[in-house]
PDB file of C-alpha atoms in Angstrom:
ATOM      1  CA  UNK V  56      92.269 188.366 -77.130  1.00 59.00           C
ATOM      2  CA  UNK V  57      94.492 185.164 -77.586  1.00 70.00           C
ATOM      3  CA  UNK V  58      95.009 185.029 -73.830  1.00 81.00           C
ATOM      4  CA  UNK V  59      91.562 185.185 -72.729  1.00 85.00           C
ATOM      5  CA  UNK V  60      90.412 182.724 -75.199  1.00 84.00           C
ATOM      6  CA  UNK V  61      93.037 180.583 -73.881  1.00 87.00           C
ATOM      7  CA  UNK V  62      92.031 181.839 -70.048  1.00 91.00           C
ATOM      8  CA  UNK V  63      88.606 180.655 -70.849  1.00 90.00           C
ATOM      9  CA  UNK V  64      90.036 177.014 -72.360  1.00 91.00           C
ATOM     10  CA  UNK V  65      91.287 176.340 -68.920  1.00 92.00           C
ATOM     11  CA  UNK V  66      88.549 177.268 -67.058  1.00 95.00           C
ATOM     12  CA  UNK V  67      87.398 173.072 -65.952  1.00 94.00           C
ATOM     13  CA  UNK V  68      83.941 171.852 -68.817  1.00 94.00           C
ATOM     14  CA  UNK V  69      81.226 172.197 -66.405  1.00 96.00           C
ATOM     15  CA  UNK V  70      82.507 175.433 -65.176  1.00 96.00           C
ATOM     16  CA  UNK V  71      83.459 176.963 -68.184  1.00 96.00           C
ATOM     17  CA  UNK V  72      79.416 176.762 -69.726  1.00 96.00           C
ATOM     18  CA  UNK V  73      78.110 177.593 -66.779  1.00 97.00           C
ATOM     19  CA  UNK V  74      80.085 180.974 -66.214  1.00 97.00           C
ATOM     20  CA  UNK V  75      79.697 181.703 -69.805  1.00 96.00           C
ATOM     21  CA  UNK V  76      76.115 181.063 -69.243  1.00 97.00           C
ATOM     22  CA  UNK V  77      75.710 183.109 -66.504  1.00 97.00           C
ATOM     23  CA  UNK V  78      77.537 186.306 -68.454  1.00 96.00           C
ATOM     24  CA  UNK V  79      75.743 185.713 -71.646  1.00 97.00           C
ATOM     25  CA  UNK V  80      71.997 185.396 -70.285  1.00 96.00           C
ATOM     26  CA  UNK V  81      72.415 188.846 -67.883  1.00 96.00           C
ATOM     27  CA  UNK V  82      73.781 190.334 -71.342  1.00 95.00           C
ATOM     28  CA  UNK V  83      70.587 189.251 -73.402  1.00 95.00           C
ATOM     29  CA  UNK V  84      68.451 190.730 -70.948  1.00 94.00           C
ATOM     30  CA  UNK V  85      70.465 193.885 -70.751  1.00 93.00           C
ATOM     31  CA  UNK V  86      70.180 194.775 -74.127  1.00 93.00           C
ATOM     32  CA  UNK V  87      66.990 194.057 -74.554  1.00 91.00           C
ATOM     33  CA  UNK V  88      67.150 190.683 -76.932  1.00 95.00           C
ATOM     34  CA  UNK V  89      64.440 189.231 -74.462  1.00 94.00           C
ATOM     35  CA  UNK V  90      62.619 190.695 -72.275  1.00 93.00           C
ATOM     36  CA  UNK V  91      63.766 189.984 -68.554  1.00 93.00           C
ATOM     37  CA  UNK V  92      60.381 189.291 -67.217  1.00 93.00           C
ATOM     38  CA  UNK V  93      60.268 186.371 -69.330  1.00 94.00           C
ATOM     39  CA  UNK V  94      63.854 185.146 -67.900  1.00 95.00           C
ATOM     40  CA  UNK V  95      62.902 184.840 -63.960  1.00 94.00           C
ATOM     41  CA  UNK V  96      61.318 182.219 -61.998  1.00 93.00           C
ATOM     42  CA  UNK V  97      57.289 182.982 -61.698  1.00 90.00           C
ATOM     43  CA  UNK V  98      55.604 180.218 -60.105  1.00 89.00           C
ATOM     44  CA  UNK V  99      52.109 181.175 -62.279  1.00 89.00           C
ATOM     45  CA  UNK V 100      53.875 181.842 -65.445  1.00 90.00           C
ATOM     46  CA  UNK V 101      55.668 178.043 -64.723  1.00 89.00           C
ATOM     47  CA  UNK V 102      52.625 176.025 -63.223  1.00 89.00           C
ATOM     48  CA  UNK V 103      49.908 177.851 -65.420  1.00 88.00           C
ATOM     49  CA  UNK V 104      51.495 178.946 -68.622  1.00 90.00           C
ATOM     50  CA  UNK V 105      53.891 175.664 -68.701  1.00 89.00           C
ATOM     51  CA  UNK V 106      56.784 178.075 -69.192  1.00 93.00           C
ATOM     52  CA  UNK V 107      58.956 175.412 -68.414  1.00 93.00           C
ATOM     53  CA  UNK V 108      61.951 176.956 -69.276  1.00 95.00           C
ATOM     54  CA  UNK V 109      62.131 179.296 -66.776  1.00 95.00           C
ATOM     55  CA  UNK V 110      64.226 177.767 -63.810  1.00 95.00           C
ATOM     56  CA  UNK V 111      67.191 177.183 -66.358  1.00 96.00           C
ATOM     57  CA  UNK V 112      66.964 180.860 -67.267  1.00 96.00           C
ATOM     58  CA  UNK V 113      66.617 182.351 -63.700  1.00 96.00           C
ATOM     59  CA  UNK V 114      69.603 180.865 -62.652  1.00 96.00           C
ATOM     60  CA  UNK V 115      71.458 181.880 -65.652  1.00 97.00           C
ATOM     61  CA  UNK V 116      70.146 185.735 -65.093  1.00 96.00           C
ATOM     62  CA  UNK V 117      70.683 188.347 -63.241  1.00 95.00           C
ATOM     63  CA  UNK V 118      69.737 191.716 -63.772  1.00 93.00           C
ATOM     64  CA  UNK V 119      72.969 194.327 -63.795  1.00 92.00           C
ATOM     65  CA  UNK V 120      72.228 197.573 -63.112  1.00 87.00           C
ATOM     66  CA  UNK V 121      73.888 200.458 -61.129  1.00 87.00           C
ATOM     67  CA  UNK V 122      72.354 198.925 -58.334  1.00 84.00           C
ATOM     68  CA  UNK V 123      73.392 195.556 -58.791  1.00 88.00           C
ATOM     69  CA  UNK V 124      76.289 195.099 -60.910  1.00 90.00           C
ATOM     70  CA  UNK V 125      78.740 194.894 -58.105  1.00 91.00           C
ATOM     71  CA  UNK V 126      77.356 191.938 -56.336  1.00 90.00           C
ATOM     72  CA  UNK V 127      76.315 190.627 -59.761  1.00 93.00           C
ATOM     73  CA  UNK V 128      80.334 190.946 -60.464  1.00 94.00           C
ATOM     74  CA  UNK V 129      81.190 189.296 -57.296  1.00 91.00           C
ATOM     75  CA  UNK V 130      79.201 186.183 -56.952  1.00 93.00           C
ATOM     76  CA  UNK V 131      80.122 185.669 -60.765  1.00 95.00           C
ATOM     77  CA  UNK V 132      83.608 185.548 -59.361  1.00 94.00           C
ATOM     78  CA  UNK V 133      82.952 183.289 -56.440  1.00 94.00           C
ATOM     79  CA  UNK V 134      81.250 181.386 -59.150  1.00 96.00           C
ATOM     80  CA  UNK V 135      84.272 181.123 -61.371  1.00 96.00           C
ATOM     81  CA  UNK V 136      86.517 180.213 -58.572  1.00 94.00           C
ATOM     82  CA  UNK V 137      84.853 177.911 -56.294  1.00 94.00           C
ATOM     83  CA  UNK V 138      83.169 175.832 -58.590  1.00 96.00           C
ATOM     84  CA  UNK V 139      86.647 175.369 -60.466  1.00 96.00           C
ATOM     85  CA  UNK V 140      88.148 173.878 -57.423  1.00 94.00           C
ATOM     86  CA  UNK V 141      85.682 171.803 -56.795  1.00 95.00           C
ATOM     87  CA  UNK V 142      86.017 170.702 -60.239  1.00 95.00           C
ATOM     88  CA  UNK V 143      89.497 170.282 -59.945  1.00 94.00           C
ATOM     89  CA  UNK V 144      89.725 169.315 -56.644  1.00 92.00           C
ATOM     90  CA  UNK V 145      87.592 166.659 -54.821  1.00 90.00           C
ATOM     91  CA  UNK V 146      85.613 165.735 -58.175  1.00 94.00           C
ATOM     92  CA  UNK V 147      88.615 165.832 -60.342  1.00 92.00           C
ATOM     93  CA  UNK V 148      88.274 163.456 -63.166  1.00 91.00           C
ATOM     94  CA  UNK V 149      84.766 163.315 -61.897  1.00 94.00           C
ATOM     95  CA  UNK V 150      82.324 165.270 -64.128  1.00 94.00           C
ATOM     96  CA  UNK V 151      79.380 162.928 -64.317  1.00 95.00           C
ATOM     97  CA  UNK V 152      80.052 163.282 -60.349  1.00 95.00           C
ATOM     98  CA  UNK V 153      79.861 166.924 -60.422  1.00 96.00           C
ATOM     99  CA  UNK V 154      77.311 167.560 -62.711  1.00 96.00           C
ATOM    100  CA  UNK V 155      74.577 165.364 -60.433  1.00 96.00           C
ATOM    101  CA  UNK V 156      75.673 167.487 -57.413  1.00 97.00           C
ATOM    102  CA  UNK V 157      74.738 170.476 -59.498  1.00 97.00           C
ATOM    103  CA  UNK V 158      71.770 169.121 -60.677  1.00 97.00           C
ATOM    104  CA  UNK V 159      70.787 168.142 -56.950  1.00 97.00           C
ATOM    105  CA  UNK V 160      71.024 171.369 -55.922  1.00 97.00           C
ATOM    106  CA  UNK V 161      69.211 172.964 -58.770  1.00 97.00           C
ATOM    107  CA  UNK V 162      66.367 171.222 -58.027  1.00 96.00           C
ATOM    108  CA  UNK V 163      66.403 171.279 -54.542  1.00 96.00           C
ATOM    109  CA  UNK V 164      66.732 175.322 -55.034  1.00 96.00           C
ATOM    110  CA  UNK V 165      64.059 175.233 -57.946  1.00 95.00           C
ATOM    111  CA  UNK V 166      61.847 173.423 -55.815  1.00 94.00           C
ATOM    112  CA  UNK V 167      62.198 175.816 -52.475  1.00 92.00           C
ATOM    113  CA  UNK V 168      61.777 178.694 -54.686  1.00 91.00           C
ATOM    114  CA  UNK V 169      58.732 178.036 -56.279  1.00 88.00           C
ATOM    115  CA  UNK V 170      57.338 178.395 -52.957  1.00 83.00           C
ATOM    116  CA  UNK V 171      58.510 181.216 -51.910  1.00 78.00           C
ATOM    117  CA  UNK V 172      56.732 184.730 -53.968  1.00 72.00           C
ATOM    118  CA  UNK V 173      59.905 186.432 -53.748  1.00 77.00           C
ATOM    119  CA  UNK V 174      62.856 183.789 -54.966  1.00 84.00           C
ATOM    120  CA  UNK V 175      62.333 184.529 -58.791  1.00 91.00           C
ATOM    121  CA  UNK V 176      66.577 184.453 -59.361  1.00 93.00           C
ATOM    122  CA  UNK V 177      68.764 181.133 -58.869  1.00 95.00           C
ATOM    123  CA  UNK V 178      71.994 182.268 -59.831  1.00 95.00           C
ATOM    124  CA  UNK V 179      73.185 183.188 -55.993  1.00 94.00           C
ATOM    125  CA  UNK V 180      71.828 180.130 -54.302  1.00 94.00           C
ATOM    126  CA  UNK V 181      73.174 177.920 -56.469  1.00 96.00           C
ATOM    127  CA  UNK V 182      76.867 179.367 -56.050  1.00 96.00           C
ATOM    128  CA  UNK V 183      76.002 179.307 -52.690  1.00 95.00           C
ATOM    129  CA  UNK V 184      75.279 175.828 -52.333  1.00 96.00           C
ATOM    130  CA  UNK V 185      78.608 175.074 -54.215  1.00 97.00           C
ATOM    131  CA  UNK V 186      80.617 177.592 -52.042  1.00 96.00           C
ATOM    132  CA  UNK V 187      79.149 175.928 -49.486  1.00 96.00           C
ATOM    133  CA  UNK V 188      80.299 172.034 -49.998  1.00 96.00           C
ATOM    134  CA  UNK V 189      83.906 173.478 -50.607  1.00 95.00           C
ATOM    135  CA  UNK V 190      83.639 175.369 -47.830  1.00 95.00           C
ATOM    136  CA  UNK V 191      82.758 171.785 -45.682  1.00 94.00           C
ATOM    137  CA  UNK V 192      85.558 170.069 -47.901  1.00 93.00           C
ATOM    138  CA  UNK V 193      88.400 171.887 -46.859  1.00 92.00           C
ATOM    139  CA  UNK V 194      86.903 173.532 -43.379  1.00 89.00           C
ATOM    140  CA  UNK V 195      89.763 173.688 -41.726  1.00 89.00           C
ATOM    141  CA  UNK V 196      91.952 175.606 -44.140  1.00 88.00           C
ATOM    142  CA  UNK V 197      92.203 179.335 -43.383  1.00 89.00           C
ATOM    143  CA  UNK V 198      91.162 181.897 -46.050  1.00 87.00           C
ATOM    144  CA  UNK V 199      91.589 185.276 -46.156  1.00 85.00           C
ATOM    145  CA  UNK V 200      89.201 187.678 -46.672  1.00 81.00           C
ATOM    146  CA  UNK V 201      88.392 191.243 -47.053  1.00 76.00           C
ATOM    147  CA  UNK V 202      90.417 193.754 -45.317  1.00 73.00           C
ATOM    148  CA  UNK V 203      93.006 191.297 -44.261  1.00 77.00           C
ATOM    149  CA  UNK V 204      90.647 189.143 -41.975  1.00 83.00           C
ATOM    150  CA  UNK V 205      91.406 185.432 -41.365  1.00 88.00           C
ATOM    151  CA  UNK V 206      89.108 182.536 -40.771  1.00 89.00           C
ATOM    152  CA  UNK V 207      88.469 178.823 -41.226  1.00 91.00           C
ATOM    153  CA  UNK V 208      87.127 177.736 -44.540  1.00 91.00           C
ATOM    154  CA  UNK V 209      83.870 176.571 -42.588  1.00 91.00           C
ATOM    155  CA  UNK V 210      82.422 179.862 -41.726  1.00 92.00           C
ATOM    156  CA  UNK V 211      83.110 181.505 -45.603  1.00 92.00           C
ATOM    157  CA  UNK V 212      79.326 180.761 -46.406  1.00 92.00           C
ATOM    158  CA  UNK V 213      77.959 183.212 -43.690  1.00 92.00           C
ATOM    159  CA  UNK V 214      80.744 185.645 -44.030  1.00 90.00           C
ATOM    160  CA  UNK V 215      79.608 185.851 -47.254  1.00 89.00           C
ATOM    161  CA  UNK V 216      76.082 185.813 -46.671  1.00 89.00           C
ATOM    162  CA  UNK V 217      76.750 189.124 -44.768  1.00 87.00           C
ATOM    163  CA  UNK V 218      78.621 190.521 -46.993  1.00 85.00           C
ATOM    164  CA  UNK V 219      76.201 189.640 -49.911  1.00 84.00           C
ATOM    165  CA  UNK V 220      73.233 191.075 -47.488  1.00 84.00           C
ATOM    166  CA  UNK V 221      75.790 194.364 -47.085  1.00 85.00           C
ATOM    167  CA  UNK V 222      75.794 194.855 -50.967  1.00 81.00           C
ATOM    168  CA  UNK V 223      72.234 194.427 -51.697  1.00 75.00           C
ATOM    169  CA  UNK V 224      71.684 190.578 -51.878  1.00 68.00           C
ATOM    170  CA  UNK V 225      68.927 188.972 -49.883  1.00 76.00           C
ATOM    171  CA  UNK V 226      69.449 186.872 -47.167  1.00 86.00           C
ATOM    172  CA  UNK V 227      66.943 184.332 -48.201  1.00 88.00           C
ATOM    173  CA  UNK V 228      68.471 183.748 -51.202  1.00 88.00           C
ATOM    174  CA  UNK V 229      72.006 182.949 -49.901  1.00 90.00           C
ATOM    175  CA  UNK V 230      70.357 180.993 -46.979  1.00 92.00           C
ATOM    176  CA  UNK V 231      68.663 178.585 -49.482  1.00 93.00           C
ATOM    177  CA  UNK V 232      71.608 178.236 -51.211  1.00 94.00           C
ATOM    178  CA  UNK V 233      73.357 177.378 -47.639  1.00 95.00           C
ATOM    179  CA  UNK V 234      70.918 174.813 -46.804  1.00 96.00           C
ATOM    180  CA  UNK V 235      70.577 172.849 -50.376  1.00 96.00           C
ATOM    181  CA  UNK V 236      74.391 172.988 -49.706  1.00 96.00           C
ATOM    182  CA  UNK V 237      74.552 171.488 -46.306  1.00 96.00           C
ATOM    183  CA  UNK V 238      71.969 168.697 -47.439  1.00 96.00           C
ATOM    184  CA  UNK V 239      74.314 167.966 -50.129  1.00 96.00           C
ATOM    185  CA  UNK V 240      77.398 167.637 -48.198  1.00 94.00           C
ATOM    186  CA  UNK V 241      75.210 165.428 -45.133  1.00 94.00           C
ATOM    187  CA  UNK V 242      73.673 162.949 -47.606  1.00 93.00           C
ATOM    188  CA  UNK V 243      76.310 162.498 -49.961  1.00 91.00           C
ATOM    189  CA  UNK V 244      79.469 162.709 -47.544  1.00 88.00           C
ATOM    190  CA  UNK V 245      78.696 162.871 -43.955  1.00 86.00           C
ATOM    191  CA  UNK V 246      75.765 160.463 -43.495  1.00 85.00           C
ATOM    192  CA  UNK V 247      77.055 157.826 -45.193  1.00 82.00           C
ATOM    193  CA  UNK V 248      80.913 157.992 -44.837  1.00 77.00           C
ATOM    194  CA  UNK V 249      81.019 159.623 -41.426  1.00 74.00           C
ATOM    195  CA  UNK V 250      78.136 158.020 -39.480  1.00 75.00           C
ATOM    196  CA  UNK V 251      77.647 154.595 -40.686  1.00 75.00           C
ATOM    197  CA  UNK V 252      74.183 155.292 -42.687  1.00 76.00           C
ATOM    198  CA  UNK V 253      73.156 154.204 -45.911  1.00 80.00           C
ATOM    199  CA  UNK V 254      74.231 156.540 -48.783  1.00 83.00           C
ATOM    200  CA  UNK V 255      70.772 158.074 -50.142  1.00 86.00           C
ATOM    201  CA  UNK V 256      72.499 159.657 -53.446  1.00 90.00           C
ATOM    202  CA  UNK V 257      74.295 158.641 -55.759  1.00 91.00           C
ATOM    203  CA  UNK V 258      74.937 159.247 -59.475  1.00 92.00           C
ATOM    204  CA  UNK V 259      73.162 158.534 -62.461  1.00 93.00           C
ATOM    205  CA  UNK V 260      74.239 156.172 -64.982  1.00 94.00           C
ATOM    206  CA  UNK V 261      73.171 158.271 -68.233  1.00 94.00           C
ATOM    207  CA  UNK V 262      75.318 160.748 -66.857  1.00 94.00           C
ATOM    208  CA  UNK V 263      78.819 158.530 -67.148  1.00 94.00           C
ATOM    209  CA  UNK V 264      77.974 157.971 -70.151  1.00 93.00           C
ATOM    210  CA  UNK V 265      77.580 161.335 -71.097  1.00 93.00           C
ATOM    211  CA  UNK V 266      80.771 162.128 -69.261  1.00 92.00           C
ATOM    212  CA  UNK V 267      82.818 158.867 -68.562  1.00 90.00           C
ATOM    213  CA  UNK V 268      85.616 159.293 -65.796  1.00 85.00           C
ATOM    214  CA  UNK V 269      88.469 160.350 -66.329  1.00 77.00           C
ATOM    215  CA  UNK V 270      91.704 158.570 -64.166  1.00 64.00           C
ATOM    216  CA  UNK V 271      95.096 160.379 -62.832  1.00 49.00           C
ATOM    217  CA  UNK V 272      94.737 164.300 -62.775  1.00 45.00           C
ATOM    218  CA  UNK V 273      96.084 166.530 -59.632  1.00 43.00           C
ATOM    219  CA  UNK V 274      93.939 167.899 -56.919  1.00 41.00           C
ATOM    220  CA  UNK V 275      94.666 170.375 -54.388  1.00 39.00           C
ATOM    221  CA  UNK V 276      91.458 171.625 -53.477  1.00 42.00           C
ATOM    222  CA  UNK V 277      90.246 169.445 -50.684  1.00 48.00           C
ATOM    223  CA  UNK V 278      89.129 166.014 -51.292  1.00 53.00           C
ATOM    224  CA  UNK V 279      85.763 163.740 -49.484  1.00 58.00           C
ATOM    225  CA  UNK V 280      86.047 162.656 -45.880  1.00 57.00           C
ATOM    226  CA  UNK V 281      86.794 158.713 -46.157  1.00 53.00           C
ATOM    227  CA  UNK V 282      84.047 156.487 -45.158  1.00 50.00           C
ATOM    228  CA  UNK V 283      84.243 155.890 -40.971  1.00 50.00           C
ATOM    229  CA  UNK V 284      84.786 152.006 -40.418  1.00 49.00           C
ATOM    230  CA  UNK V 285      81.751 150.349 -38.875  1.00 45.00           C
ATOM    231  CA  UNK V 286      81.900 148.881 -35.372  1.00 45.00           C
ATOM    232  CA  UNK V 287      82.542 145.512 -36.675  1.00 43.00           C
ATOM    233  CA  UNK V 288      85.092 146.914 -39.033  1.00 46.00           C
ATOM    234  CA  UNK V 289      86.714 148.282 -35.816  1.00 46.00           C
ATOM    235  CA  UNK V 290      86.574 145.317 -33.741  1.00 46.00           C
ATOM    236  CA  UNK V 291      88.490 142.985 -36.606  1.00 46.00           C
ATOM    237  CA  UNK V 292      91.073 145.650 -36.848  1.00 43.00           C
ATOM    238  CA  UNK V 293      90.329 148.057 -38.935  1.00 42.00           C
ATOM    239  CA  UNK V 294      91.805 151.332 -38.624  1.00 40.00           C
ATOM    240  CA  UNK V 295      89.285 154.618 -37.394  1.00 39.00           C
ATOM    241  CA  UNK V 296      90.296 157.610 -36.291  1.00 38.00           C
ATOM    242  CA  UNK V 297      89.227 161.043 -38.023  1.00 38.00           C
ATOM    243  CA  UNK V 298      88.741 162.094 -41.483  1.00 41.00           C
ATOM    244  CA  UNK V 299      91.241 163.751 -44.178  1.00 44.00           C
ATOM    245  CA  UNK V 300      89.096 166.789 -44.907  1.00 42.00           C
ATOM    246  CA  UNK V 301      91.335 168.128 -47.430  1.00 42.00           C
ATOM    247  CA  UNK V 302      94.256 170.630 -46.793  1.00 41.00           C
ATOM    248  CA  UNK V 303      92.703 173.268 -49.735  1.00 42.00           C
ATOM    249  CA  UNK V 304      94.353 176.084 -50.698  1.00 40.00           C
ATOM    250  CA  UNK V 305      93.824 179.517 -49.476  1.00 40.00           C
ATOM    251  CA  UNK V 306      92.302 182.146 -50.961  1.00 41.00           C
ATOM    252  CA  UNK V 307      93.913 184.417 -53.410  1.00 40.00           C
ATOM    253  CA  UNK V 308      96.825 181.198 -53.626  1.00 45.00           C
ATOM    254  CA  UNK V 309      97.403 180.764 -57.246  1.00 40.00           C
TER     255      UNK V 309
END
């Protein structure tokens, strides 16, 4: 017991309370504490019975079952490890950073979801949308995956949106969680710091004070593309050239 409480000390803050979240919530519902149809994401039951809690607890929940536990089991892992290398990795010492990229995507997926009748669970687009900016992050790294098969880092997110839809996931879900991913990643990373624009995000400051940075730490996990000089920067010297996408680490690579 001593070495999973200290397992779980390690796991990075923002990851740690979210996986526990996610395990605790599915457990509730499984035994019964509350009743599951008062856990999921009903746009009527949200707009028209101001159950306002109910996009926290549908992407906490998911309901395990015979049918379900194994790709309940597996996106909980691809929870646990992709969201602590990001953590670690290109927002390390970051949390206030990380927290608003969650949050972005939360909403973005809460948002989509309400108008779709049959998106009433957020746990799998959300990992999907953080799978998804590591995946950009550290694209060029190759990661192994089932059966022995090797790829770049970029195409995880479909492989796995396959392989989700092979288990019993829906498509839908992991394609929402794609998308909130890839507007992410565009507005945060590639529109501004690759092409020039203006950067249309950018973090709260009740959030660093909630969690102030931290300096020094090691990453290994990929890090943000650095911004592309400007024209002008260009023509008064500065240096250009293509981005440091992050090495990464592969998968399975302790």
């Amino acid at each position: 017991m001593s070495d999973i409480g200290d397992w779980f000390k390690n796991i990075p803050f923002i990851t740690r309370y979210w996986f526990a979240g996610s395990i605790a919530v599915p457990l509730i519902g499984k035994l019964g504490l509350i009743s599951p149809i008062y856990l999921v994401l009903w746009p009527e039951a949200f707009f028209h019975k101001f159950q306002i809690w109910r996009p926290i607890s549908a992407t906490l929940y998911f309901p395990v079952g015979p049918g379900t536990g194994f790709l309940y089991l597996v996106n909980l892992y691809f929870l646990y490890q992709y969201s602590s290398r990001l953590e670690t990795g290109a927002f390390d010492g970051r949390t206030a950073d990380y927290m608003f990229m969650l949050l972005f995507n939360w909403i973005c997926i809460v948002v989509s979801s309400l108008s779709c009748t049959h998106c009433t669970l957020l746990m799998i687009p959300l990992i999907m949308s953080v799978l998804y900016v590591w995946a950009q992050l550290n694209r060029d790294t190759i990661v192994s995956f089932w059966f022995g098969t090797r790829f770049k880092a970029c195409y995880l997110p479909w492989v796995i949106l396959g392989f989700n839809y092979i288990i019993g996931g829906s498509v839908v879900n992991e394609l929402i969680g794609n998308l909130v991913g890839h507007l992410y990643f565009f507005l945060m990373f590639k529109y501004p710091m690759d092409l020039g624009g203006r950067s249309f995000l950018s973090t709260p400051q009740f959030l660093y004070q909630m969690f102030p940075n931290r300096r020094g730490g090691v990453s290994g996990f990929g890090v943000p593309p650095s911004r592309r000089p400007l024209p002008q920067e260009q023509a008064g010297g500065g240096g250009g050239g293509r981005h440091n996408w992050g090495q990464g680490f592969r998968l399975g690579d302790d």
